[in-house]
Amino acid sequence: METKALKKQLGAAIAMVLVAAIALGAATFAWFVNNNAVTATVVDVSTSSSVPNLYIKSTGKTTDGMTAAGTNPTKLFPVSTNDANAFYETLHWTTGTGDNAVADEYQNALVHETDKTVYADYTFDLGVTNGKMNVYFDSSDAATTLAANAKMGTAGRFAIKFGEGNWTLFKVKGTDTQKGYYTDQGATTGDYWVKQVGGTLKADTAQYADFNTYAGSVDAQGQVQATGKTALTTLDSANADNHGKVTVTVRVWYEGCDKDCVSENAATGIQHAITGNLGFVGVQVD
């Protein structure tokens, strides 16, 4: 009798090991918010202005007109954020099915933990030499080329802040490769980010700002067209506080809730992960 009981216990133990192995195998296709990194050598972003009266000046050096923060990493760890201030990572996974994984618990991510940086900052001064000007992104293909490496698909994100104002979050252009997806809602399409919902951290539907809403263009005559567009900021050379200048911060990261942010990307790392130019135009106002 004891022998039979022992065999049953042994059989149960083996079954549990097999279940664990299957779960581990499924998890290898999971998102890597918690324990993998994308090599970002380098996250290469620059700026330009096609309007003579609107100037861009680096706050530290003149290369590319934009200065990388001293804490900028060579690796970016994917995280999730809905405000570019608080960043979250996965605390616990369930297995999901196929190449999908489901996270059911999250935790705060340490932004600049040793060897674990979750975003890169770039700063520059944006100003106007004379008068008052509304500032927009430059929508032309030549001026704004900011894009994610194809291996990162749609996972690139950037946010922009003027002075001490609020962040506005945007998606970086990318190739929609749809390698897999991860969300605690089981969705296969759409954008998600982690946020506080009823006192609990969970993945929720993301609503990023539309780049085109804030983007003007320069016509063949060299005139800026921005009718119906929303200005990113307004500069005024007569402003006694800043004399027409504001310090701008561009923050770049990888969104862990994007369907293309999968573990296969972590194997070799992604060089030049997010690259390109971010252009600006301005319209003189009374």
Short mmCIF file of N, CA and C in Angstrom, two decimals, residues 62-225:
data_model
loop_
_atom_site.label_atom_id
_atom_site.label_comp_id
_atom_site.label_asym_id
_atom_site.label_seq_id
_atom_site.Cartn_x
_atom_site.Cartn_y
_atom_site.Cartn_z
N THR A 62 27.01 71.41 -29.30
CA THR A 62 26.34 71.79 -30.54
C THR A 62 26.10 70.63 -31.49
N THR A 63 26.69 69.46 -31.21
CA THR A 63 26.52 68.33 -32.11
C THR A 63 25.05 67.96 -32.25
N ASP A 64 24.57 67.97 -33.48
CA ASP A 64 23.19 67.61 -33.81
C ASP A 64 22.15 68.54 -33.19
N GLY A 65 22.58 69.59 -32.54
CA GLY A 65 21.63 70.54 -31.96
C GLY A 65 20.88 70.02 -30.76
N MET A 66 21.26 68.85 -30.23
CA MET A 66 20.52 68.27 -29.13
C MET A 66 21.49 67.57 -28.19
N THR A 67 21.29 67.72 -26.90
CA THR A 67 22.21 67.18 -25.92
C THR A 67 21.60 65.98 -25.20
N ALA A 68 22.35 64.90 -25.17
CA ALA A 68 21.92 63.73 -24.42
C ALA A 68 22.19 63.95 -22.93
N ALA A 69 21.25 63.54 -22.08
CA ALA A 69 21.44 63.67 -20.65
C ALA A 69 22.57 62.77 -20.18
N GLY A 70 23.22 63.16 -19.07
CA GLY A 70 24.35 62.40 -18.55
C GLY A 70 23.99 60.99 -18.14
N THR A 71 22.71 60.75 -17.86
CA THR A 71 22.28 59.43 -17.42
C THR A 71 21.84 58.53 -18.57
N ASN A 72 22.04 59.01 -19.80
CA ASN A 72 21.59 58.22 -20.94
C ASN A 72 22.27 56.86 -20.98
N PRO A 73 21.54 55.81 -21.31
CA PRO A 73 22.06 54.46 -21.25
C PRO A 73 22.59 53.96 -22.58
N THR A 74 23.31 52.84 -22.54
CA THR A 74 23.59 52.10 -23.76
C THR A 74 22.55 51.00 -23.93
N LYS A 75 21.75 50.77 -22.89
CA LYS A 75 20.65 49.81 -22.97
C LYS A 75 19.39 50.45 -22.41
N LEU A 76 18.28 50.15 -23.04
CA LEU A 76 16.98 50.61 -22.55
C LEU A 76 16.16 49.41 -22.13
N PHE A 77 15.62 49.43 -20.92
CA PHE A 77 14.76 48.36 -20.45
C PHE A 77 13.30 48.74 -20.72
N PRO A 78 12.58 47.93 -21.45
CA PRO A 78 11.18 48.23 -21.75
C PRO A 78 10.35 48.34 -20.48
N VAL A 79 9.53 49.36 -20.44
CA VAL A 79 8.64 49.60 -19.30
C VAL A 79 7.33 50.13 -19.85
N SER A 80 6.43 50.52 -18.95
CA SER A 80 5.16 51.08 -19.39
C SER A 80 4.87 52.34 -18.59
N THR A 81 4.30 53.32 -19.26
CA THR A 81 3.92 54.57 -18.59
C THR A 81 2.78 55.23 -19.32
N ASN A 82 1.93 55.93 -18.60
CA ASN A 82 0.85 56.68 -19.23
C ASN A 82 1.04 58.18 -19.04
N ASP A 83 2.17 58.59 -18.42
CA ASP A 83 2.40 60.02 -18.22
C ASP A 83 3.86 60.44 -18.38
N ALA A 84 4.76 59.50 -18.71
CA ALA A 84 6.20 59.76 -18.87
C ALA A 84 6.88 60.16 -17.57
N ASN A 85 6.18 60.04 -16.46
CA ASN A 85 6.77 60.31 -15.14
C ASN A 85 6.93 59.03 -14.34
N ALA A 86 5.83 58.30 -14.16
CA ALA A 86 5.85 57.04 -13.43
C ALA A 86 5.97 55.89 -14.42
N PHE A 87 6.94 54.99 -14.18
CA PHE A 87 7.18 53.86 -15.07
C PHE A 87 6.93 52.56 -14.33
N TYR A 88 6.35 51.59 -15.02
CA TYR A 88 5.97 50.32 -14.40
C TYR A 88 6.56 49.15 -15.17
N GLU A 89 6.79 48.03 -14.44
CA GLU A 89 7.27 46.81 -15.05
C GLU A 89 6.47 45.63 -14.51
N THR A 90 6.57 44.51 -15.20
CA THR A 90 5.82 43.32 -14.81
C THR A 90 6.40 42.70 -13.54
N LEU A 91 5.52 42.37 -12.62
CA LEU A 91 5.91 41.69 -11.39
C LEU A 91 5.63 40.20 -11.49
N HIS A 92 4.57 39.81 -12.20
CA HIS A 92 4.20 38.39 -12.28
C HIS A 92 3.54 38.10 -13.61
N TRP A 93 3.89 36.92 -14.18
CA TRP A 93 3.33 36.49 -15.45
C TRP A 93 2.40 35.30 -15.28
N THR A 94 1.42 35.21 -16.14
CA THR A 94 0.77 33.94 -16.39
C THR A 94 1.20 33.52 -17.79
N THR A 95 0.92 32.30 -18.20
CA THR A 95 1.55 31.78 -19.41
C THR A 95 0.94 32.27 -20.70
N GLY A 96 -0.36 32.44 -20.75
CA GLY A 96 -0.99 32.77 -22.01
C GLY A 96 -0.95 31.58 -22.95
N THR A 97 -1.18 31.83 -24.24
CA THR A 97 -1.17 30.75 -25.23
C THR A 97 -0.34 31.18 -26.43
N GLY A 98 0.22 30.20 -27.13
CA GLY A 98 1.00 30.51 -28.33
C GLY A 98 2.14 31.45 -28.02
N ASP A 99 2.27 32.53 -28.81
CA ASP A 99 3.35 33.49 -28.57
C ASP A 99 2.88 34.66 -27.71
N ASN A 100 1.82 34.47 -26.99
CA ASN A 100 1.27 35.53 -26.14
C ASN A 100 1.56 35.23 -24.68
N ALA A 101 1.78 36.26 -23.90
CA ALA A 101 1.93 36.10 -22.47
C ALA A 101 1.04 37.11 -21.78
N VAL A 102 0.58 36.78 -20.61
CA VAL A 102 -0.35 37.65 -19.88
C VAL A 102 0.26 38.04 -18.55
N ALA A 103 0.34 39.31 -18.29
CA ALA A 103 0.83 39.80 -17.00
C ALA A 103 -0.37 40.13 -16.12
N ASP A 104 -0.32 39.71 -14.87
CA ASP A 104 -1.44 40.01 -13.98
C ASP A 104 -1.03 40.83 -12.77
N GLU A 105 0.27 41.17 -12.65
CA GLU A 105 0.72 42.03 -11.57
C GLU A 105 1.83 42.93 -12.08
N TYR A 106 1.87 44.16 -11.59
CA TYR A 106 2.88 45.11 -11.99
C TYR A 106 3.49 45.76 -10.75
N GLN A 107 4.64 46.42 -10.96
CA GLN A 107 5.28 47.15 -9.88
C GLN A 107 5.95 48.39 -10.46
N ASN A 108 6.28 49.33 -9.59
CA ASN A 108 6.99 50.52 -10.02
C ASN A 108 8.38 50.13 -10.52
N ALA A 109 8.82 50.75 -11.60
CA ALA A 109 10.15 50.50 -12.14
C ALA A 109 11.09 51.59 -11.66
N LEU A 110 12.29 51.20 -11.23
CA LEU A 110 13.30 52.17 -10.85
C LEU A 110 13.89 52.76 -12.12
N VAL A 111 13.78 54.07 -12.25
CA VAL A 111 14.11 54.72 -13.52
C VAL A 111 15.59 54.64 -13.85
N HIS A 112 16.45 54.88 -12.89
CA HIS A 112 17.89 54.87 -13.14
C HIS A 112 18.61 53.96 -12.15
N GLU A 113 18.07 52.77 -11.95
CA GLU A 113 18.75 51.75 -11.17
C GLU A 113 20.05 51.39 -11.87
N THR A 114 21.06 50.96 -11.11
CA THR A 114 22.35 50.60 -11.68
C THR A 114 22.17 49.59 -12.82
N ASP A 115 22.73 49.95 -13.99
CA ASP A 115 22.66 49.09 -15.18
C ASP A 115 21.24 48.82 -15.65
N LYS A 116 20.30 49.63 -15.24
CA LYS A 116 18.92 49.40 -15.67
C LYS A 116 18.23 50.76 -15.86
N THR A 117 18.34 51.30 -17.05
CA THR A 117 17.75 52.60 -17.35
C THR A 117 16.57 52.40 -18.28
N VAL A 118 15.49 53.11 -18.02
CA VAL A 118 14.27 52.85 -18.76
C VAL A 118 13.93 53.93 -19.79
N TYR A 119 14.63 55.06 -19.77
CA TYR A 119 14.40 56.06 -20.82
C TYR A 119 15.66 56.87 -21.05
N ALA A 120 15.70 57.53 -22.21
CA ALA A 120 16.79 58.44 -22.55
C ALA A 120 16.21 59.83 -22.73
N ASP A 121 16.88 60.82 -22.16
CA ASP A 121 16.45 62.21 -22.28
C ASP A 121 17.38 62.99 -23.19
N TYR A 122 16.80 63.89 -23.97
CA TYR A 122 17.55 64.83 -24.79
C TYR A 122 17.01 66.23 -24.52
N THR A 123 17.91 67.20 -24.41
CA THR A 123 17.47 68.58 -24.09
C THR A 123 18.06 69.57 -25.09
N PHE A 124 17.34 70.66 -25.29
CA PHE A 124 17.81 71.74 -26.14
C PHE A 124 16.98 72.98 -25.83
N ASP A 125 17.49 74.12 -26.26
CA ASP A 125 16.75 75.38 -26.12
C ASP A 125 16.05 75.70 -27.43
N LEU A 126 14.79 76.09 -27.33
CA LEU A 126 14.00 76.50 -28.48
C LEU A 126 13.60 77.95 -28.25
N GLY A 127 13.84 78.81 -29.23
CA GLY A 127 13.55 80.22 -29.01
C GLY A 127 13.18 80.96 -30.28
N VAL A 128 12.82 82.22 -30.09
CA VAL A 128 12.46 83.10 -31.20
C VAL A 128 13.25 84.39 -31.04
N THR A 129 13.82 84.87 -32.13
CA THR A 129 14.69 86.04 -32.04
C THR A 129 13.93 87.36 -32.06
N ASN A 130 12.70 87.32 -32.58
CA ASN A 130 11.96 88.58 -32.71
C ASN A 130 10.46 88.30 -32.73
N GLY A 131 9.70 88.99 -31.89
CA GLY A 131 8.26 88.86 -31.91
C GLY A 131 7.75 87.65 -31.14
N LYS A 132 6.55 87.22 -31.53
CA LYS A 132 5.84 86.13 -30.85
C LYS A 132 5.53 85.04 -31.87
N MET A 133 5.72 83.78 -31.48
CA MET A 133 5.59 82.70 -32.44
C MET A 133 4.97 81.46 -31.81
N ASN A 134 4.01 80.85 -32.54
CA ASN A 134 3.49 79.54 -32.16
C ASN A 134 4.38 78.48 -32.81
N VAL A 135 4.71 77.46 -32.03
CA VAL A 135 5.65 76.43 -32.51
C VAL A 135 4.92 75.10 -32.72
N TYR A 136 5.25 74.43 -33.83
CA TYR A 136 4.65 73.15 -34.19
C TYR A 136 5.77 72.19 -34.60
N PHE A 137 5.46 70.88 -34.63
CA PHE A 137 6.36 69.94 -35.29
C PHE A 137 6.35 70.25 -36.78
N ASP A 138 7.43 69.89 -37.46
CA ASP A 138 7.49 69.99 -38.91
C ASP A 138 7.10 68.63 -39.48
N SER A 139 6.01 68.58 -40.23
CA SER A 139 5.46 67.32 -40.72
C SER A 139 6.17 66.78 -41.96
N SER A 140 7.05 67.58 -42.57
CA SER A 140 7.68 67.13 -43.81
C SER A 140 8.58 65.93 -43.56
N ASP A 141 8.63 65.04 -44.55
CA ASP A 141 9.42 63.81 -44.42
C ASP A 141 10.91 64.10 -44.26
N ALA A 142 11.36 65.20 -44.82
CA ALA A 142 12.78 65.53 -44.72
C ALA A 142 13.14 66.07 -43.34
N ALA A 143 12.20 66.77 -42.70
CA ALA A 143 12.49 67.41 -41.43
C ALA A 143 12.30 66.48 -40.24
N THR A 144 11.26 65.67 -40.25
CA THR A 144 10.98 64.77 -39.14
C THR A 144 11.06 63.33 -39.63
N THR A 145 12.11 62.63 -39.18
CA THR A 145 12.36 61.26 -39.62
C THR A 145 12.44 60.30 -38.44
N LEU A 146 12.02 60.75 -37.28
CA LEU A 146 12.13 59.94 -36.07
C LEU A 146 11.39 58.62 -36.24
N ALA A 147 12.10 57.49 -36.04
CA ALA A 147 11.49 56.18 -36.25
C ALA A 147 12.22 55.13 -35.42
N ALA A 148 11.51 54.05 -35.12
CA ALA A 148 12.10 52.92 -34.40
C ALA A 148 12.71 51.94 -35.38
N ASN A 149 13.76 51.25 -34.92
CA ASN A 149 14.35 50.18 -35.69
C ASN A 149 13.27 49.15 -36.05
N ALA A 150 13.34 48.59 -37.24
CA ALA A 150 12.31 47.66 -37.69
C ALA A 150 12.15 46.48 -36.73
N LYS A 151 13.24 46.07 -36.07
CA LYS A 151 13.16 44.95 -35.14
C LYS A 151 12.32 45.27 -33.91
N MET A 152 12.14 46.57 -33.64
CA MET A 152 11.33 46.97 -32.50
C MET A 152 9.90 47.25 -32.90
N GLY A 153 9.61 47.10 -34.20
CA GLY A 153 8.23 47.23 -34.65
C GLY A 153 7.59 48.53 -34.24
N THR A 154 6.53 48.44 -33.46
CA THR A 154 5.75 49.62 -33.08
C THR A 154 6.01 50.07 -31.64
N ALA A 155 7.06 49.54 -31.00
CA ALA A 155 7.23 49.73 -29.56
C ALA A 155 7.87 51.05 -29.15
N GLY A 156 8.37 51.85 -30.10
CA GLY A 156 9.02 53.10 -29.74
C GLY A 156 8.04 54.17 -29.28
N ARG A 157 8.45 54.96 -28.29
CA ARG A 157 7.64 56.06 -27.77
C ARG A 157 8.52 57.28 -27.50
N PHE A 158 7.93 58.48 -27.60
CA PHE A 158 8.64 59.66 -27.13
C PHE A 158 7.63 60.62 -26.51
N ALA A 159 8.12 61.42 -25.59
CA ALA A 159 7.31 62.47 -24.96
C ALA A 159 8.10 63.76 -25.03
N ILE A 160 7.39 64.87 -25.07
CA ILE A 160 8.05 66.18 -25.14
C ILE A 160 7.46 67.08 -24.07
N LYS A 161 8.36 67.89 -23.48
CA LYS A 161 7.96 68.80 -22.42
C LYS A 161 8.66 70.14 -22.63
N PHE A 162 7.93 71.23 -22.46
CA PHE A 162 8.47 72.57 -22.63
C PHE A 162 8.60 73.23 -21.27
N GLY A 163 9.84 73.53 -20.88
CA GLY A 163 10.07 74.10 -19.55
C GLY A 163 9.64 73.12 -18.47
N GLU A 164 8.83 73.63 -17.53
CA GLU A 164 8.32 72.80 -16.43
C GLU A 164 6.89 72.34 -16.70
N GLY A 165 6.48 72.38 -17.96
CA GLY A 165 5.11 72.00 -18.30
C GLY A 165 4.90 70.50 -18.24
N ASN A 166 3.75 70.06 -18.70
CA ASN A 166 3.40 68.65 -18.69
C ASN A 166 3.96 67.93 -19.92
N TRP A 167 4.14 66.62 -19.78
CA TRP A 167 4.57 65.80 -20.89
C TRP A 167 3.41 65.54 -21.84
N THR A 168 3.70 65.51 -23.14
CA THR A 168 2.76 65.04 -24.15
C THR A 168 3.38 63.81 -24.79
N LEU A 169 2.62 62.69 -24.83
CA LEU A 169 3.17 61.40 -25.25
C LEU A 169 2.77 61.07 -26.68
N PHE A 170 3.74 60.56 -27.46
CA PHE A 170 3.53 60.20 -28.85
C PHE A 170 4.12 58.83 -29.14
N LYS A 171 3.62 58.20 -30.20
CA LYS A 171 4.21 56.96 -30.70
C LYS A 171 5.30 57.32 -31.71
N VAL A 172 6.40 56.57 -31.67
CA VAL A 172 7.43 56.71 -32.69
C VAL A 172 7.04 55.84 -33.88
N LYS A 173 7.23 56.35 -35.08
CA LYS A 173 6.90 55.56 -36.26
C LYS A 173 7.67 54.24 -36.24
N GLY A 174 6.99 53.18 -36.66
CA GLY A 174 7.65 51.88 -36.67
C GLY A 174 7.00 50.94 -37.66
N THR A 175 7.65 49.80 -37.88
CA THR A 175 7.10 48.78 -38.75
C THR A 175 6.15 47.91 -37.95
N ASP A 176 4.93 47.76 -38.40
CA ASP A 176 3.93 47.00 -37.66
C ASP A 176 4.13 45.52 -37.96
N THR A 177 5.05 44.91 -37.20
CA THR A 177 5.41 43.52 -37.47
C THR A 177 4.51 42.53 -36.74
N GLN A 178 3.83 42.98 -35.68
CA GLN A 178 2.90 42.13 -34.93
C GLN A 178 3.53 40.78 -34.55
N LYS A 179 4.67 40.83 -33.87
CA LYS A 179 5.38 39.61 -33.49
C LYS A 179 4.65 38.83 -32.42
N GLY A 180 3.91 39.50 -31.61
CA GLY A 180 3.21 38.85 -30.51
C GLY A 180 2.45 39.92 -29.77
N TYR A 181 1.84 39.60 -28.68
CA TYR A 181 1.20 40.64 -27.89
C TYR A 181 1.09 40.21 -26.45
N TYR A 182 0.96 41.20 -25.62
CA TYR A 182 0.84 40.91 -24.20
C TYR A 182 -0.06 41.97 -23.57
N THR A 183 -1.05 41.55 -22.88
CA THR A 183 -1.91 42.44 -22.13
C THR A 183 -2.74 41.60 -21.19
N ASP A 184 -3.11 42.17 -20.08
CA ASP A 184 -3.95 41.40 -19.18
C ASP A 184 -5.41 41.45 -19.62
N GLN A 185 -5.67 42.05 -20.80
CA GLN A 185 -7.01 42.05 -21.35
C GLN A 185 -7.15 41.10 -22.53
N GLY A 186 -6.05 40.47 -22.93
CA GLY A 186 -6.11 39.49 -24.01
C GLY A 186 -6.36 40.09 -25.38
N ALA A 187 -6.07 41.35 -25.57
CA ALA A 187 -6.35 41.99 -26.85
C ALA A 187 -5.25 41.71 -27.86
N THR A 188 -5.60 41.65 -29.10
CA THR A 188 -4.63 41.41 -30.16
C THR A 188 -4.32 42.68 -30.93
N THR A 189 -5.10 43.70 -30.78
CA THR A 189 -4.86 44.95 -31.48
C THR A 189 -5.00 46.10 -30.50
N GLY A 190 -4.57 47.27 -30.94
CA GLY A 190 -4.71 48.44 -30.09
C GLY A 190 -3.48 48.69 -29.25
N ASP A 191 -3.44 49.87 -28.62
CA ASP A 191 -2.33 50.26 -27.78
C ASP A 191 -2.72 50.16 -26.31
N TYR A 192 -1.74 49.77 -25.49
CA TYR A 192 -1.98 49.65 -24.06
C TYR A 192 -0.83 50.26 -23.29
N TRP A 193 -1.12 50.71 -22.09
CA TRP A 193 -0.10 51.13 -21.13
C TRP A 193 -0.57 50.77 -19.73
N VAL A 194 0.35 50.73 -18.79
CA VAL A 194 -0.01 50.41 -17.41
C VAL A 194 -0.31 51.70 -16.67
N LYS A 195 -1.41 51.69 -15.91
CA LYS A 195 -1.79 52.86 -15.13
C LYS A 195 -2.52 52.41 -13.87
N GLN A 196 -2.71 53.34 -12.98
CA GLN A 196 -3.49 53.08 -11.78
C GLN A 196 -4.97 53.09 -12.15
N VAL A 197 -5.65 51.95 -11.94
CA VAL A 197 -7.07 51.85 -12.20
C VAL A 197 -7.75 51.36 -10.92
N GLY A 198 -8.48 52.24 -10.28
CA GLY A 198 -9.14 51.86 -9.03
C GLY A 198 -8.17 51.44 -7.95
N GLY A 199 -7.01 52.08 -7.91
CA GLY A 199 -6.01 51.74 -6.90
C GLY A 199 -5.15 50.55 -7.24
N THR A 200 -5.35 49.96 -8.43
CA THR A 200 -4.58 48.79 -8.85
C THR A 200 -3.84 49.10 -10.15
N LEU A 201 -2.61 48.62 -10.26
CA LEU A 201 -1.87 48.76 -11.51
C LEU A 201 -2.35 47.71 -12.50
N LYS A 202 -2.77 48.16 -13.67
CA LYS A 202 -3.16 47.21 -14.70
C LYS A 202 -3.01 47.85 -16.07
N ALA A 203 -2.94 46.98 -17.09
CA ALA A 203 -2.84 47.47 -18.46
C ALA A 203 -4.20 47.99 -18.90
N ASP A 204 -4.21 49.20 -19.44
CA ASP A 204 -5.45 49.83 -19.87
C ASP A 204 -5.25 50.39 -21.27
N THR A 205 -6.33 50.67 -21.95
CA THR A 205 -6.26 51.22 -23.30
C THR A 205 -5.50 52.54 -23.31
N ALA A 206 -4.51 52.63 -24.20
CA ALA A 206 -3.67 53.83 -24.28
C ALA A 206 -4.21 54.79 -25.32
N GLN A 207 -4.06 56.07 -25.03
CA GLN A 207 -4.47 57.11 -25.96
C GLN A 207 -3.32 58.10 -26.11
N TYR A 208 -2.53 57.90 -27.14
CA TYR A 208 -1.40 58.79 -27.38
C TYR A 208 -1.85 60.01 -28.18
N ALA A 209 -1.11 61.10 -28.03
CA ALA A 209 -1.40 62.29 -28.80
C ALA A 209 -1.11 62.03 -30.27
N ASP A 210 -1.86 62.67 -31.15
CA ASP A 210 -1.67 62.53 -32.59
C ASP A 210 -0.63 63.53 -33.05
N PHE A 211 0.48 63.04 -33.58
CA PHE A 211 1.55 63.90 -34.06
C PHE A 211 1.02 64.94 -35.03
N ASN A 212 0.14 64.54 -35.94
CA ASN A 212 -0.36 65.45 -36.97
C ASN A 212 -1.16 66.61 -36.40
N THR A 213 -1.74 66.42 -35.22
CA THR A 213 -2.50 67.50 -34.59
C THR A 213 -1.59 68.67 -34.25
N TYR A 214 -0.31 68.39 -34.00
CA TYR A 214 0.64 69.41 -33.56
C TYR A 214 1.67 69.73 -34.64
N ALA A 215 1.41 69.33 -35.88
CA ALA A 215 2.41 69.45 -36.94
C ALA A 215 1.97 70.40 -38.04
N GLY A 216 2.83 71.37 -38.35
CA GLY A 216 2.62 72.25 -39.49
C GLY A 216 3.50 71.79 -40.65
N SER A 217 3.52 72.59 -41.71
CA SER A 217 4.33 72.25 -42.87
C SER A 217 4.81 73.54 -43.53
N VAL A 218 5.81 73.39 -44.38
CA VAL A 218 6.35 74.54 -45.12
C VAL A 218 6.02 74.35 -46.59
N ASP A 219 5.33 75.33 -47.19
CA ASP A 219 4.94 75.19 -48.59
C ASP A 219 6.07 75.57 -49.54
N ALA A 220 5.79 75.49 -50.84
CA ALA A 220 6.82 75.73 -51.85
C ALA A 220 7.37 77.15 -51.80
N GLN A 221 6.60 78.07 -51.24
CA GLN A 221 7.04 79.46 -51.13
C GLN A 221 7.79 79.73 -49.82
N GLY A 222 7.98 78.65 -49.02
CA GLY A 222 8.70 78.82 -47.76
C GLY A 222 7.84 79.33 -46.62
N GLN A 223 6.52 79.34 -46.80
CA GLN A 223 5.60 79.80 -45.77
C GLN A 223 5.10 78.62 -44.94
N VAL A 224 5.02 78.83 -43.65
CA VAL A 224 4.55 77.77 -42.76
C VAL A 224 3.03 77.73 -42.77
N GLN A 225 2.49 76.52 -42.96
CA GLN A 225 1.04 76.31 -42.96
C GLN A 225 0.66 75.50 -41.73
#
